[in-house]
Short mmCIF file of C-alpha atoms in Angstrom, two decimals:
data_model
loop_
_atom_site.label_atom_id
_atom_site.label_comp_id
_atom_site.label_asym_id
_atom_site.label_seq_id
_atom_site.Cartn_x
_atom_site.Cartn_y
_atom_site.Cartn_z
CA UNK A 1 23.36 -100.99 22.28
CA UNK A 2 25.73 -101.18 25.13
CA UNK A 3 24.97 -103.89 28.41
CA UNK A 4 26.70 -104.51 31.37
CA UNK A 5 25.76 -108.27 32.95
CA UNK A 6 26.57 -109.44 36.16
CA UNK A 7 25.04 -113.10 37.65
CA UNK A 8 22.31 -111.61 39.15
CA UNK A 9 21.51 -107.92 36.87
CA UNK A 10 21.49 -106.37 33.50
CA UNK A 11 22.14 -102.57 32.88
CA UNK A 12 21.78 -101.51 29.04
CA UNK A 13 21.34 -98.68 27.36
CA UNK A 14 18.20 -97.57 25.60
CA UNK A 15 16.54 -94.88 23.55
CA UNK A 16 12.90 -94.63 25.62
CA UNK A 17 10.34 -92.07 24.14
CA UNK A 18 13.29 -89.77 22.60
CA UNK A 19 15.64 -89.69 25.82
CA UNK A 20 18.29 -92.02 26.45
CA UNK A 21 17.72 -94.05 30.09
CA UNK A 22 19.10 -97.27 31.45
CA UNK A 23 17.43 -99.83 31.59
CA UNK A 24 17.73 -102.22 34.32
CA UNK A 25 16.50 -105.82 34.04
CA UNK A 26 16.48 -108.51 37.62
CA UNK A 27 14.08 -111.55 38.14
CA UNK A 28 11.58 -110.55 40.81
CA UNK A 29 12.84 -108.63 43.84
CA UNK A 30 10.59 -106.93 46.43
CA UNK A 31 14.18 -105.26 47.94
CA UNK A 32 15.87 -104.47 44.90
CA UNK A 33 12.69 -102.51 43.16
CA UNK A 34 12.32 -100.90 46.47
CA UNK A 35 16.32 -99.82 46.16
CA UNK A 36 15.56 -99.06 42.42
CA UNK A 37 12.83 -96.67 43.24
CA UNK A 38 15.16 -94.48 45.45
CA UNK A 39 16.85 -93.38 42.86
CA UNK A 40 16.00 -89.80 41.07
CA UNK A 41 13.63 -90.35 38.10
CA UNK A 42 13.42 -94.27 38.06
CA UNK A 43 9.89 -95.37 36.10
CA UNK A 44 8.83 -98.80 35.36
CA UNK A 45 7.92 -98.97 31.69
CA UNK A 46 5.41 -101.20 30.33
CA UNK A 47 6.60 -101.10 26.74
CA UNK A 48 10.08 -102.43 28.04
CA UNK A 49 8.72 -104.26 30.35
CA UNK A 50 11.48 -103.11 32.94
CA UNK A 51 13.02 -100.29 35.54
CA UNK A 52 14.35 -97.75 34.17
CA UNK A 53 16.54 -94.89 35.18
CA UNK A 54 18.41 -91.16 33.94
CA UNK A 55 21.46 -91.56 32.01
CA UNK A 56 23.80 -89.55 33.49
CA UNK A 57 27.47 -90.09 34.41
CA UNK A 58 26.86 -90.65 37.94
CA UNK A 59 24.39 -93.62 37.05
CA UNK A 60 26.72 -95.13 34.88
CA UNK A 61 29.62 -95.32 36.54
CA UNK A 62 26.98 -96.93 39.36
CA UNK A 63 25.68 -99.48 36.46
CA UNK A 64 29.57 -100.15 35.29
CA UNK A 65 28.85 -98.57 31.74
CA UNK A 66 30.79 -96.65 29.56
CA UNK A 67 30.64 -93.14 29.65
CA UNK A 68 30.23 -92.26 26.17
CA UNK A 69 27.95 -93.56 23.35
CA UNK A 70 24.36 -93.00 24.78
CA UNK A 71 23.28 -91.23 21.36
CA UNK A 72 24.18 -94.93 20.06
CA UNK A 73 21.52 -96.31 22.10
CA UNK A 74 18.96 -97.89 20.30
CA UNK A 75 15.33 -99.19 21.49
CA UNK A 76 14.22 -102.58 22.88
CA UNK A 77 11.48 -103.87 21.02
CA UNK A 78 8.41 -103.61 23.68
CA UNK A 79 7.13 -107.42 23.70
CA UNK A 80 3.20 -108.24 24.18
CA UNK A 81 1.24 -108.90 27.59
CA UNK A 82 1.65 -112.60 29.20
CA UNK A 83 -0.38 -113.90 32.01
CA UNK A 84 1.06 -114.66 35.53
CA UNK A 85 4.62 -113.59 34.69
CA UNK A 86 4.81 -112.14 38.30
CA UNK A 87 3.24 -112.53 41.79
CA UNK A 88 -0.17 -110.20 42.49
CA UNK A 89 2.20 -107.68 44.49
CA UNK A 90 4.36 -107.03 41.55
CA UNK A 91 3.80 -103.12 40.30
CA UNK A 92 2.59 -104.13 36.86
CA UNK A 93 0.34 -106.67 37.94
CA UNK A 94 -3.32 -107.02 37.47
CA UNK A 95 -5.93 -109.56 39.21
CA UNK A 96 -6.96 -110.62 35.05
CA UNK A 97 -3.85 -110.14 33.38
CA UNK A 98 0.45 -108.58 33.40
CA UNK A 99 0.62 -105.67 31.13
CA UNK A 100 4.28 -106.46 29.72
CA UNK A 101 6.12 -109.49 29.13
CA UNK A 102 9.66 -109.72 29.98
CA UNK A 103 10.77 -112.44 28.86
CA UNK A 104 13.83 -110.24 27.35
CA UNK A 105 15.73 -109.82 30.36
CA UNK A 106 16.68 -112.75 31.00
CA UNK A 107 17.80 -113.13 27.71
CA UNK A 108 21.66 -113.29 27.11
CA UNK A 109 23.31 -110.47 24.88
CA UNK A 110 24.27 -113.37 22.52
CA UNK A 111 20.65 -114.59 21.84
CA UNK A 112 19.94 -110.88 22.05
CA UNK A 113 21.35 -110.34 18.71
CA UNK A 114 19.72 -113.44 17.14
CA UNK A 115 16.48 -112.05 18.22
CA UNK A 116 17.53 -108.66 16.46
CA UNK A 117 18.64 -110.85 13.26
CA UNK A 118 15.03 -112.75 13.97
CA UNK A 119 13.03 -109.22 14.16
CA UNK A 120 15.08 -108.32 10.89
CA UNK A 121 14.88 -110.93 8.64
CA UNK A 122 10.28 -111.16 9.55
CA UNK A 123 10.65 -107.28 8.81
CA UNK A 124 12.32 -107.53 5.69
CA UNK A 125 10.21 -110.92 4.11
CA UNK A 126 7.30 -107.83 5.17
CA UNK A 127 5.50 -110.23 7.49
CA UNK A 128 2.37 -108.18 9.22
CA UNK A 129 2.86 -106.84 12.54
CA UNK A 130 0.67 -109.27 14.05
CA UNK A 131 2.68 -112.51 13.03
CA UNK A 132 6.04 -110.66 13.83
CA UNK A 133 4.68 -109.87 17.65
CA UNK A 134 3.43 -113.51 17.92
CA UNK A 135 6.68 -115.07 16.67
CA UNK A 136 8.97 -112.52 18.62
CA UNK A 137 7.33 -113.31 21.65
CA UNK A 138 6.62 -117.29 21.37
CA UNK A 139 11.14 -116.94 19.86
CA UNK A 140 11.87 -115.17 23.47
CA UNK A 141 10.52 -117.95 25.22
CA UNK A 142 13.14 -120.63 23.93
CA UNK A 143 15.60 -117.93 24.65
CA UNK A 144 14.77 -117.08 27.70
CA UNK A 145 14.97 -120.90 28.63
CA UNK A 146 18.65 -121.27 27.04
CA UNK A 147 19.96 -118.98 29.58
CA UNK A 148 23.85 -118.37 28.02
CA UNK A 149 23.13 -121.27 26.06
CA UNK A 150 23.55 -119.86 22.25
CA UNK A 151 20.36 -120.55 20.42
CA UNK A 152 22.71 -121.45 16.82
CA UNK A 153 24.08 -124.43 18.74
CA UNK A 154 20.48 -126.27 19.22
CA UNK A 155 19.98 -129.42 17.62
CA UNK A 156 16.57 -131.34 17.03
CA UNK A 157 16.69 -133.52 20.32
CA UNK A 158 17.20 -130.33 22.28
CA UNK A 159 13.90 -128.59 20.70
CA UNK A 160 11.87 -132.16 21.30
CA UNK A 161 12.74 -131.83 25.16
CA UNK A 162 11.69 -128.00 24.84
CA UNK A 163 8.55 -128.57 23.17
CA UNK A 164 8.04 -131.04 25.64
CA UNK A 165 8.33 -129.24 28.45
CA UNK A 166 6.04 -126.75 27.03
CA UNK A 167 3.58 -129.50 26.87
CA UNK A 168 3.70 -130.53 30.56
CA UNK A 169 3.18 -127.13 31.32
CA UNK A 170 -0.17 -127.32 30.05
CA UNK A 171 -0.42 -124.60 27.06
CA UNK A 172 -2.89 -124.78 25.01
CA UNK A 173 -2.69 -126.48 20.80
CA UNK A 174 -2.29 -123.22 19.44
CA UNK A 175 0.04 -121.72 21.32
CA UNK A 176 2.19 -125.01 20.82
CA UNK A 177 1.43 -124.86 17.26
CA UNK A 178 2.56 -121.09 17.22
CA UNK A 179 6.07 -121.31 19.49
CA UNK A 180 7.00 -124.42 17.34
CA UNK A 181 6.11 -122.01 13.94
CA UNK A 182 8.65 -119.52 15.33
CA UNK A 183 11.34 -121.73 15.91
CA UNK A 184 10.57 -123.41 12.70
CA UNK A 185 11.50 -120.25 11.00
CA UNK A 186 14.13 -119.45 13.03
CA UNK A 187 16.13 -122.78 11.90
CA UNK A 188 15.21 -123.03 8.74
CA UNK A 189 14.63 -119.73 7.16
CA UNK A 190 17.44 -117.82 8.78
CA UNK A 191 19.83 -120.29 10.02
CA UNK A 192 18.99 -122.38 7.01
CA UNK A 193 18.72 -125.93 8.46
CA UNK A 194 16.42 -127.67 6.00
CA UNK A 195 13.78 -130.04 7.43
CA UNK A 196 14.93 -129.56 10.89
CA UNK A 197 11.72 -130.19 12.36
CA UNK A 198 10.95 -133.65 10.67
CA UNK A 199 11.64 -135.24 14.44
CA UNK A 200 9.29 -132.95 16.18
CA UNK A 201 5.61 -134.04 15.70
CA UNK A 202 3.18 -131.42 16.20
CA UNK A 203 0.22 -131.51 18.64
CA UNK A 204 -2.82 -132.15 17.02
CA UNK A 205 -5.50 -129.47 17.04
CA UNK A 206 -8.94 -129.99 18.58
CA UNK A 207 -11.31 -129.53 16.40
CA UNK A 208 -13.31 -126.50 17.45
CA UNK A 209 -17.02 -125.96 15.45
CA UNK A 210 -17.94 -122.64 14.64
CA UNK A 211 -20.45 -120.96 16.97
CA UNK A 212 -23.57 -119.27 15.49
CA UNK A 213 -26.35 -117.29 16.14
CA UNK A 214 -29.73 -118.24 15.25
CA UNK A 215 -31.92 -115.66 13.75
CA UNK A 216 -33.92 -114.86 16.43
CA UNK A 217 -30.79 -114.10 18.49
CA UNK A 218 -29.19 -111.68 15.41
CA UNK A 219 -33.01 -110.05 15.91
CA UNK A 220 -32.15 -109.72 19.49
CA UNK A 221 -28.60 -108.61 19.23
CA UNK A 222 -29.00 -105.76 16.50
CA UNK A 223 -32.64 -104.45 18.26
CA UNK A 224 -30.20 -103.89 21.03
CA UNK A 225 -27.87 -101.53 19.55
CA UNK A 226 -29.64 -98.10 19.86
CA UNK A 227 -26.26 -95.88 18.47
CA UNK A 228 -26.56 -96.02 14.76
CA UNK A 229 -23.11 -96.24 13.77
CA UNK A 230 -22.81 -99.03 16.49
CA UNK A 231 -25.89 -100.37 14.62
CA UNK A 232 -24.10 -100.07 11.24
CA UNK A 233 -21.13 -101.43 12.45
CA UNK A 234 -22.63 -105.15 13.73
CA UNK A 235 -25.45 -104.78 10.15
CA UNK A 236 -21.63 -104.58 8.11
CA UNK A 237 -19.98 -107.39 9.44
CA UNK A 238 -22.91 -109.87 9.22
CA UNK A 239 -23.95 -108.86 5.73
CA UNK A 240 -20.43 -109.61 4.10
CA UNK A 241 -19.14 -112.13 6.85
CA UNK A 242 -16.24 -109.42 7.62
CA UNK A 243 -13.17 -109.85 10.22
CA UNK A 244 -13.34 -107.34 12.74
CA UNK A 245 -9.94 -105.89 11.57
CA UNK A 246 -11.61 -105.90 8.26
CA UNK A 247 -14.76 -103.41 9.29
CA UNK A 248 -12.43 -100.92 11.02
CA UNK A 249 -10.11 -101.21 8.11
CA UNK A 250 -13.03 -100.44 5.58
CA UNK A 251 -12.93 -97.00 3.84
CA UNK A 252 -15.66 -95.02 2.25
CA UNK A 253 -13.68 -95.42 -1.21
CA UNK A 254 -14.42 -99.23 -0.50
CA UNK A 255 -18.02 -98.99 -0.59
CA UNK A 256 -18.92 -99.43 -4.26
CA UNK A 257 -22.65 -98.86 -4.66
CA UNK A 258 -22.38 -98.84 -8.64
CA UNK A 259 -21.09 -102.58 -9.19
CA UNK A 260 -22.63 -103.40 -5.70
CA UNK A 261 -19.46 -104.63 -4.22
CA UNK A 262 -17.22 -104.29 -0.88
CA UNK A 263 -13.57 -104.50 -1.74
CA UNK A 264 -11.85 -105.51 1.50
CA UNK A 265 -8.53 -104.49 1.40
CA UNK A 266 -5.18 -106.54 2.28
CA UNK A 267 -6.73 -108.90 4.36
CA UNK A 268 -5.52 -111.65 6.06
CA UNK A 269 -2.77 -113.07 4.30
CA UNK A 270 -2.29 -109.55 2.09
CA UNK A 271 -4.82 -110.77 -0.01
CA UNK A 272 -7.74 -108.04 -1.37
CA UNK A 273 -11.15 -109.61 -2.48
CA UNK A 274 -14.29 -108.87 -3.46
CA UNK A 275 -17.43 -108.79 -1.20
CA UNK A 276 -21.02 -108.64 -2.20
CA UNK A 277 -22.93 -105.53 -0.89
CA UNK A 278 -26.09 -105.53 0.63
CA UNK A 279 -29.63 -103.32 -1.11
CA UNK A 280 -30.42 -103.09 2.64
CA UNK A 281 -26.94 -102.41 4.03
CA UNK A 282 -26.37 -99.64 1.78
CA UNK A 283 -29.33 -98.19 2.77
CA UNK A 284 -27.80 -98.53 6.41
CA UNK A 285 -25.08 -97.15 5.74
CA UNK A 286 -26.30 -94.01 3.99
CA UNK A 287 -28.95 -93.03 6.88
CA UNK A 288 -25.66 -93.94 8.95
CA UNK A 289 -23.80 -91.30 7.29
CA UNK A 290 -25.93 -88.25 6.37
CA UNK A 291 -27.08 -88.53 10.66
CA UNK A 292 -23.62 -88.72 11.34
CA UNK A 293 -21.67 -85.61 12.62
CA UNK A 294 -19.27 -85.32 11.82
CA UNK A 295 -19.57 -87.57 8.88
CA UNK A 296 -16.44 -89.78 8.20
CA UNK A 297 -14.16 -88.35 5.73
CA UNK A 298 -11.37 -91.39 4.78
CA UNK A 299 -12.66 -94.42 7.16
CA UNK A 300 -16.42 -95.66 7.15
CA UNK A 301 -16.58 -95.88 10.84
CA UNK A 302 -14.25 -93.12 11.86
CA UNK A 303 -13.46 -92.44 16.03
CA UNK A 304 -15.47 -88.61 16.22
CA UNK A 305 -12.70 -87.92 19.11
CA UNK A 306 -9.77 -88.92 17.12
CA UNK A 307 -11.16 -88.60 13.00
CA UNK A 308 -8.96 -92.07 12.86
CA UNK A 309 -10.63 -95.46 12.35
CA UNK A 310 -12.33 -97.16 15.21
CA UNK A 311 -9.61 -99.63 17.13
CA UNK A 312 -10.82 -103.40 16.76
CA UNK A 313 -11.48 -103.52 20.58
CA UNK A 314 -13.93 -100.88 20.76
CA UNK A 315 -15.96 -103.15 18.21
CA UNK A 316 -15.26 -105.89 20.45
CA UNK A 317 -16.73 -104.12 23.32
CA UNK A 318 -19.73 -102.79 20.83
CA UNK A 319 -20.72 -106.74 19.85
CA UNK A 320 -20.47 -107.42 23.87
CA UNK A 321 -22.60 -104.99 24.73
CA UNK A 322 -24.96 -105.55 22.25
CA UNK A 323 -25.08 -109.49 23.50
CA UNK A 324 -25.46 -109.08 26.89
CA UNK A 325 -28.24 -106.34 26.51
CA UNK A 326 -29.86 -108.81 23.92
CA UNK A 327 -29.82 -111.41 26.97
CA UNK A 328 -27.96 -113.63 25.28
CA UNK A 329 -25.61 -116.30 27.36
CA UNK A 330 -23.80 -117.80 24.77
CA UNK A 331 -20.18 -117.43 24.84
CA UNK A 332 -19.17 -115.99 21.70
CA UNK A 333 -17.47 -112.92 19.98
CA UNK A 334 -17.68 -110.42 17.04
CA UNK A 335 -16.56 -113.06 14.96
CA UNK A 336 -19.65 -115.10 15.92
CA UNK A 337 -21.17 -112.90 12.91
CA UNK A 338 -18.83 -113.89 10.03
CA UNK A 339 -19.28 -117.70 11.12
CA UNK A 340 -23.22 -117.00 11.43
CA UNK A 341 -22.95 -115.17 7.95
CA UNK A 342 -21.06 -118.25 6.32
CA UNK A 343 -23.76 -120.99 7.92
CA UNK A 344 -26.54 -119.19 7.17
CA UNK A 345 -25.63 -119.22 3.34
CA UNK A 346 -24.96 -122.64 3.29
CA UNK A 347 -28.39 -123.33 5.09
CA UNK A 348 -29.85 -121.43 2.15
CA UNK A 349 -27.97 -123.36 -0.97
CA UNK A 350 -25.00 -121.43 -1.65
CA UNK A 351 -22.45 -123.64 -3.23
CA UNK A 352 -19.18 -123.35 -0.59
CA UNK A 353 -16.75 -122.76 -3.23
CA UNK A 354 -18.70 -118.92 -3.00
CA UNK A 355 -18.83 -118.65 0.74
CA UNK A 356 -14.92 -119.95 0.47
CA UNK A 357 -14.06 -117.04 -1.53
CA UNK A 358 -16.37 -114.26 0.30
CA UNK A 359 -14.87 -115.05 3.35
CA UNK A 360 -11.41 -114.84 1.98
CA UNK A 361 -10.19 -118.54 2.88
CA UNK A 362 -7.22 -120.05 1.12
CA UNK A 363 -7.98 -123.44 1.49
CA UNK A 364 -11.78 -125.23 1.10
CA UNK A 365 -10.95 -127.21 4.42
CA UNK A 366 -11.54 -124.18 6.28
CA UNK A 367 -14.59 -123.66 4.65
CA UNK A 368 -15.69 -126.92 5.25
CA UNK A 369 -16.31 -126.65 8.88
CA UNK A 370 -19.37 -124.66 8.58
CA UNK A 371 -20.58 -128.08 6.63
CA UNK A 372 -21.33 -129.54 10.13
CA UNK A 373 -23.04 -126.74 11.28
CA UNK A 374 -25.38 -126.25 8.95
CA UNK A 375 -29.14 -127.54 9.42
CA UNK A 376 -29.74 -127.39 5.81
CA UNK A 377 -28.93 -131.45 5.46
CA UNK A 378 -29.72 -132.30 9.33
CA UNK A 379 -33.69 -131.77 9.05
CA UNK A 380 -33.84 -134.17 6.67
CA UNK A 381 -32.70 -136.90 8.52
CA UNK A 382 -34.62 -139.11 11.28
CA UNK A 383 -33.97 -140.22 14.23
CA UNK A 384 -34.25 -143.98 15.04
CA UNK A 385 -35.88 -143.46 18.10
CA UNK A 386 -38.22 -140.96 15.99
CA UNK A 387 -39.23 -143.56 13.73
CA UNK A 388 -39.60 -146.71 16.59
CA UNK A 389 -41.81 -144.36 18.76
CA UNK A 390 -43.86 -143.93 15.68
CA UNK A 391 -44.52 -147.15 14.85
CA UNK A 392 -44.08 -149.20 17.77
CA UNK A 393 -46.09 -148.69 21.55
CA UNK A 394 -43.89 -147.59 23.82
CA UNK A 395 -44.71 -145.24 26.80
CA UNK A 396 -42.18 -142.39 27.39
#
């Protein structure tokens, strides 16, 4: 990959949906976009989350970058949304949210390459593509703050002042929890500085309860749904407790109807398991089926635009639907149904070591939570105001 840097600009070359462009990366500029958009064929991408223009001769010699070596060009790795990373009148800018982070330009080409060695070395140890994204972007960040500063020459104290500026700055647990991860393995795994986070205490969590539906509101929320496989979708996720990665993931080869049993493939964590199926959900999901057309071939809830599996926001949008038409104001999401699926069997007896393995949790801590939710214990206890009003006179 070939740059050109000057105090204020970076020009570098890139390989951008098969053609080679240059890509042109500036802090915020109203005049120089407006100069970048006079020239032939310029295009904002939102993948690279910068200008970019032709590679030609002409614009290179204008960028001060060699003339040969474009075919050596390789891609940027496009980086995930971010909110407020410009003002409302910047081109990529929504009112809710900035389609593309760029926190890569200003990013110098030293730290460039550890971020290259960083994508590597997560690709190679096959981490999913969610946890690279997350630690690529929450890595850029410290990078971006460095400035020419190389990244190898940070030392503990320097990361305590960074993560705690990134607390004053008011982000949330988990995304402190998450930027510290990625620098974590960063140090340690790659630049193999053992335990050189012992000085950094991490912020403590909140601790969040899971939020439930009653069974009145599941009535509600499935009578709501009128599109069957919309219907079959919501039935599947609160019969085994699912993820909503996991339902759109599911395949008809999954669905075994002989040993009554779901197998969920690669979950979170790359782990497969087992999942009890439901008498009534199979009967769901057969009506779902033979009234489907056309019927799925691979995937259980197949797109019938695409024949691919259904993308996890859709199913989003499906559950959202299906709760506001339901009338219900609680604010909750699709994965309301897995934590409703978990209380519910704990309400009814199941021992939690069960519901710990049907939900696919690695530790019995995370199961654990659904212990204070439960109402299954609760009833049975009495109020002290319950039992004065009941034996003493007292007007209320």
């Amino acid at each position: 990959m070939t740059t050109a840097i000057n105090t204020s600009i970076a020009f570098q070359l890139v390989r951008h949906r098969n053609e080679s462009r240059i890509c042109i990366r500036f802090e915020y500029n109203k005049e120089r976009i407006e100069r970048v958009k006079k020239v032939a064929g310029a295009s904002w991408s939102r993948t690279l989350g910068c200008w970019h223009i032709p590679d030609t001769v002409e614009n290179r010699q204008k960028c001060k970058l060699p003339l040969t070596g474009a075919k050596e060009a390789s891609p940027l790795p496009p980086l995930a949304p971010e909110r407020n990373q410009y003002p409302k009148n910047h081109p990529t800018t929504t009112v809710v949210r900035v389609p593309a982070k760029t926190a890569m330009m200003y990013i110098s080409v030293g730290n460039q390459h550890e971020m290259q060695r960083y994508l590597a070395h997560l690709q190679l140890h096959a981490y999913s593509q969610s946890t690279i994204v997350t630690y690529r972007n929450e890595f850029a960040q410290l990078l971006k703050m460095l400035g020419s500063v190389s990244v190898c020459e940070m030392e503990p104290h320097h990361l305590q002042r960074y993560m705690l500026w990134c607390v004053k700055q008011g982000l949330s647990e988990h995304t402190l929890h998450s930027r510290l991860n990625a620098m974590k393995y960063y140090f340690e795994q790659i630049l193999k500085k053992e335990k050189f986070f012992w000085e950094i205490p991490r912020p403590k969590k909140p601790m969040q309860l899971p939020k439930v539906l009653n069974e009145i509101e599941l009535r509600k929320l499935f009578n709501a749904l009128q599109n069957r496989k919309h219907k079959a979708m919501l039935f599947t996720a609160y019969s085994a407790g699912l993820r909503v990665s996991e339902i759109v993931a599911l395949k008809l080869a999954d669905i075994d109807s002989k040993r009554m049993q779901i197998l969920i493939r690669q979950a979170k964590g790359k782990k497969d398991r087992y999942v009890n199926l439901s008498p009534v959900l199979l009967d769901i999901l057969r009506k779902y089926i033979e009234q489907t057309a056309p019927r799925p071939r691979v995937f259980l809830f197949e797109s019938s635009q695409t024949g691919t599996a259904y993308p996890v926001r859709t199913v989003q949008q499906v559950f959202s639907n299906a709760k506001n038409g339901a009338g219900i104001r609680k604010e909750i999401g699709i994965h309301s149904l897995r934590h409703s699926f978990a209380t519910h069997l704990l309400e009814k007896g199941t021992d939690i070591r069960y519901i710990k393995d049907l939900l696919g949790h690695f530790n019995i801590k995370t199961t654990e939570r659904y212990l204070h939710v439960s109402r299954r214990l609760l009833v049975n206890i009495i109020s002290p105001l319950d039992d004065l009003v009941s034996r003493e006179s007292i007007e209320w």
